[in-house]
Coordinates of C-alpha atoms in Angstrom, one line a residue:
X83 CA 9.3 17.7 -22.9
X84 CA 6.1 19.5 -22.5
X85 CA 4.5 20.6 -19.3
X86 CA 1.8 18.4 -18.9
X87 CA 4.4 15.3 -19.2
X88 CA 6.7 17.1 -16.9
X89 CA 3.9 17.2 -14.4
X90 CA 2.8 13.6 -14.7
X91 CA 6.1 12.4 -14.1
X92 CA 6.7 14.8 -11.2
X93 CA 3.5 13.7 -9.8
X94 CA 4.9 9.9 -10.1
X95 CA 8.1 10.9 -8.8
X96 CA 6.4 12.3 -5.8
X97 CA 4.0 9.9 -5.3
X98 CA 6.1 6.7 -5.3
X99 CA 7.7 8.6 -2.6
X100 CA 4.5 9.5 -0.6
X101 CA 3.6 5.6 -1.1
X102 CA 6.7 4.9 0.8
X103 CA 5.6 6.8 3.4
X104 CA 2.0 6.1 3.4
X105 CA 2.8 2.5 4.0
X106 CA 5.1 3.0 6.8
X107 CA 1.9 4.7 8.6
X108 CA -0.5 2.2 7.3
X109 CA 1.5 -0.2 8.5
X110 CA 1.8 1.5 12.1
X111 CA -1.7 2.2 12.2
X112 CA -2.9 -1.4 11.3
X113 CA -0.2 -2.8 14.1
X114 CA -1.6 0.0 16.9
X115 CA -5.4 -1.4 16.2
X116 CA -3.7 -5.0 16.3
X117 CA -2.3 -4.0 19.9
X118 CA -5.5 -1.8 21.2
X119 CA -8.0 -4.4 20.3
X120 CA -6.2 -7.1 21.9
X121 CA -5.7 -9.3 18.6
X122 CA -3.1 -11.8 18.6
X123 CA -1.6 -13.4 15.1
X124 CA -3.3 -16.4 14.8
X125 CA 0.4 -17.6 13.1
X126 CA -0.8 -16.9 9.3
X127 CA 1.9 -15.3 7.9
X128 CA 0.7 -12.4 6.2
X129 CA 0.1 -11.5 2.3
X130 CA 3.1 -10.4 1.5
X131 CA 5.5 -13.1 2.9
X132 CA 3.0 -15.1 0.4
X133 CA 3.4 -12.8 -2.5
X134 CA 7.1 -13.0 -2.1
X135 CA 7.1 -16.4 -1.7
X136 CA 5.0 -16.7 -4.6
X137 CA 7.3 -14.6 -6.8
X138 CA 10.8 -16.2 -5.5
X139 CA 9.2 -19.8 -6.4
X140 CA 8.2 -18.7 -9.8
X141 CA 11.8 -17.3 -10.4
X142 CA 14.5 -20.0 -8.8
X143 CA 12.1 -22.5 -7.9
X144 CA 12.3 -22.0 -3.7
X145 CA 10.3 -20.8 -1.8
X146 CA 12.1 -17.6 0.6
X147 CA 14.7 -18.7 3.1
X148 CA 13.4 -18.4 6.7
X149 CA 15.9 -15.7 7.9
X150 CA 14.7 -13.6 4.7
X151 CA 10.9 -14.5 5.4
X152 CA 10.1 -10.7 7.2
X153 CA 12.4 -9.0 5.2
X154 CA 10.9 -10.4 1.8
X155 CA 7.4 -9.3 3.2
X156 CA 8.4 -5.5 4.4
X157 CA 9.8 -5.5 0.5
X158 CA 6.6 -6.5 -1.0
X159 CA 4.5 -4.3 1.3
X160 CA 6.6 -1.4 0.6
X161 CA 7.3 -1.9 -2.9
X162 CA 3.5 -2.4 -3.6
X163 CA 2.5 1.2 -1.8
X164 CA 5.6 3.1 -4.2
X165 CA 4.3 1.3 -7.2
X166 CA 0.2 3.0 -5.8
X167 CA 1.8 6.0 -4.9
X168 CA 3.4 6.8 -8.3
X169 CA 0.2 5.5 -10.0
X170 CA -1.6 7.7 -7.6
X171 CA 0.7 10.8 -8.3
X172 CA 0.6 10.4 -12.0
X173 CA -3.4 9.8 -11.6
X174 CA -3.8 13.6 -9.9
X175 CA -1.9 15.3 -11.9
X176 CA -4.2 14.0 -14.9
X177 CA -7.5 14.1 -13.1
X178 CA -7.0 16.0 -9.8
X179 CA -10.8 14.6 -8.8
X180 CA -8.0 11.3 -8.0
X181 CA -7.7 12.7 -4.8
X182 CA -11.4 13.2 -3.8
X183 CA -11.6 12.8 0.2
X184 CA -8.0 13.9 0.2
X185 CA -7.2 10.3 -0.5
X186 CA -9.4 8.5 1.0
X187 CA -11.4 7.3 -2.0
X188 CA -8.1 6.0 -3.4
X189 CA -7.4 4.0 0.1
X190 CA -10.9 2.8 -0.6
X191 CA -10.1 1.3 -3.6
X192 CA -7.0 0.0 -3.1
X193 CA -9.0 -1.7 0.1
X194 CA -11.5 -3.4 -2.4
X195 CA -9.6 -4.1 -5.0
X196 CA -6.0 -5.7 -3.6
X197 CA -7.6 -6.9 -0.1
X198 CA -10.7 -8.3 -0.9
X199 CA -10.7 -8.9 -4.7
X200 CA -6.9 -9.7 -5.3
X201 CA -6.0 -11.3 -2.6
X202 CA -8.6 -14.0 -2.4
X203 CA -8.6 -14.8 -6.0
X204 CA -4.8 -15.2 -6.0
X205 CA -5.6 -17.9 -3.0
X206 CA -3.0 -15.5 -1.0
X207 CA -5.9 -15.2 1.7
X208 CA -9.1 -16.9 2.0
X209 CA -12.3 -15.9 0.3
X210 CA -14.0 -12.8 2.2
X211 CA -17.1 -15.0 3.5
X212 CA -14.4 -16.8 5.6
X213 CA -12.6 -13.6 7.4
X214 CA -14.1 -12.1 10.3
X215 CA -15.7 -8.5 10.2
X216 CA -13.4 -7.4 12.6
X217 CA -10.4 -7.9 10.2
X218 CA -12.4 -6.7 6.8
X219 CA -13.3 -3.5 8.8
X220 CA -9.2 -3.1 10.4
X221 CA -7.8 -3.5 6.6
X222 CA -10.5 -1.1 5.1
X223 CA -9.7 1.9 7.4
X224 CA -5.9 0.9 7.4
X225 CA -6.4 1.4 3.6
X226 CA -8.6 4.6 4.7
X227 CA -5.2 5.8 6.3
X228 CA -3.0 5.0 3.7
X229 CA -4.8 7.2 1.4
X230 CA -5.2 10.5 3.8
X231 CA -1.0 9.9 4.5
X232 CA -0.4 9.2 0.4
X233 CA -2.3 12.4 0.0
X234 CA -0.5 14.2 2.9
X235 CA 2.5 13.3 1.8
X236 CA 2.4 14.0 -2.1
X237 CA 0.9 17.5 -1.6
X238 CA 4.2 18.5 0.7
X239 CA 6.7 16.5 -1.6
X240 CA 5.2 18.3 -5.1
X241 CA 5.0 21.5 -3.4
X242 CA 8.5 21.0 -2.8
X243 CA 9.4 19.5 -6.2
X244 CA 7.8 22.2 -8.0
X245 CA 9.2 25.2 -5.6
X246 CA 13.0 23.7 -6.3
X247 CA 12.2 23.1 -9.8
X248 CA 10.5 25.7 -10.5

């Protein structure tokens, strides 16, 4: 295998596990503004129970059983930011300018595109036009934070990689 391979997959490697990680404090963050600014759930349940719902009816024709509903969600949530982090640790190693605002860019993107573009056009959430500021601006800078932990996270866990490996 020749180095630059090596490298890419090390970079995925270490970036499906920073994704991990970066969606645990994503998801701590976006909770913690929830709390601060006084917001209560308005009894939506969110994206991902959707997504998995989505994917579970597609597959054996049910939706997911209530006592599986949170569960199913934390799954999809945290499978989506390893499936961004590898893509994101392959990405640097290839073009190191992936990590431009020490991550931030990428949390940008992953804000526009899966939020506001994906989402909607899924029908997992409604069009943008019909979601208050307030919640546009909470998911873009909890997507902000996701990038600064991915980035965080992936530079200690390749330095490690690569100081075991060699």
């Amino acid at each position: 295998m020749d180095v630059g391979t090596k490298r890419v997959i090390e970079g995925a490697v270490a970036g499906a596990a920073a994704g991990l990680m970066a969606s645990w404090v994503m998801s701590e963050f976006h909770d913690a503004w929830k709390v601060a600014s006084g917001e209560r759930d308005v009894g939506d349940e969110p994206n991902t129970v959707k997504v998995a719902d989505a994917v579970t009816e597609a597959t054996v024709g049910e939706p997911v059983p209530e006592e599986y509903r949170e569960p199913a969600g934390a799954a999809v949530h945290y499978g989506f930011g390893m499936f961004l982090g590898a893509l994101y640790g392959a990405a640097v190693e290839v073009r190191p300018e992936t990590s431009a605002g020490f991550g931030t860019a990428y949390g940008a993107a992953v804000s526009l595109v899966a939020d506001e573009m994906a989402m909607p056009a899924l029908g997992f959430s409604p069009p943008a036009s019909e979601v208050a500021a307030s919640t546009h601006l909470r998911g873009f800078v909890s997507h902000l934070v996701f990038g600064v932990a991915l980035e965080a996270a992936r530079r200690l866990l390749i330095a490690g990689v690569r100081a075991k490996i060699g």
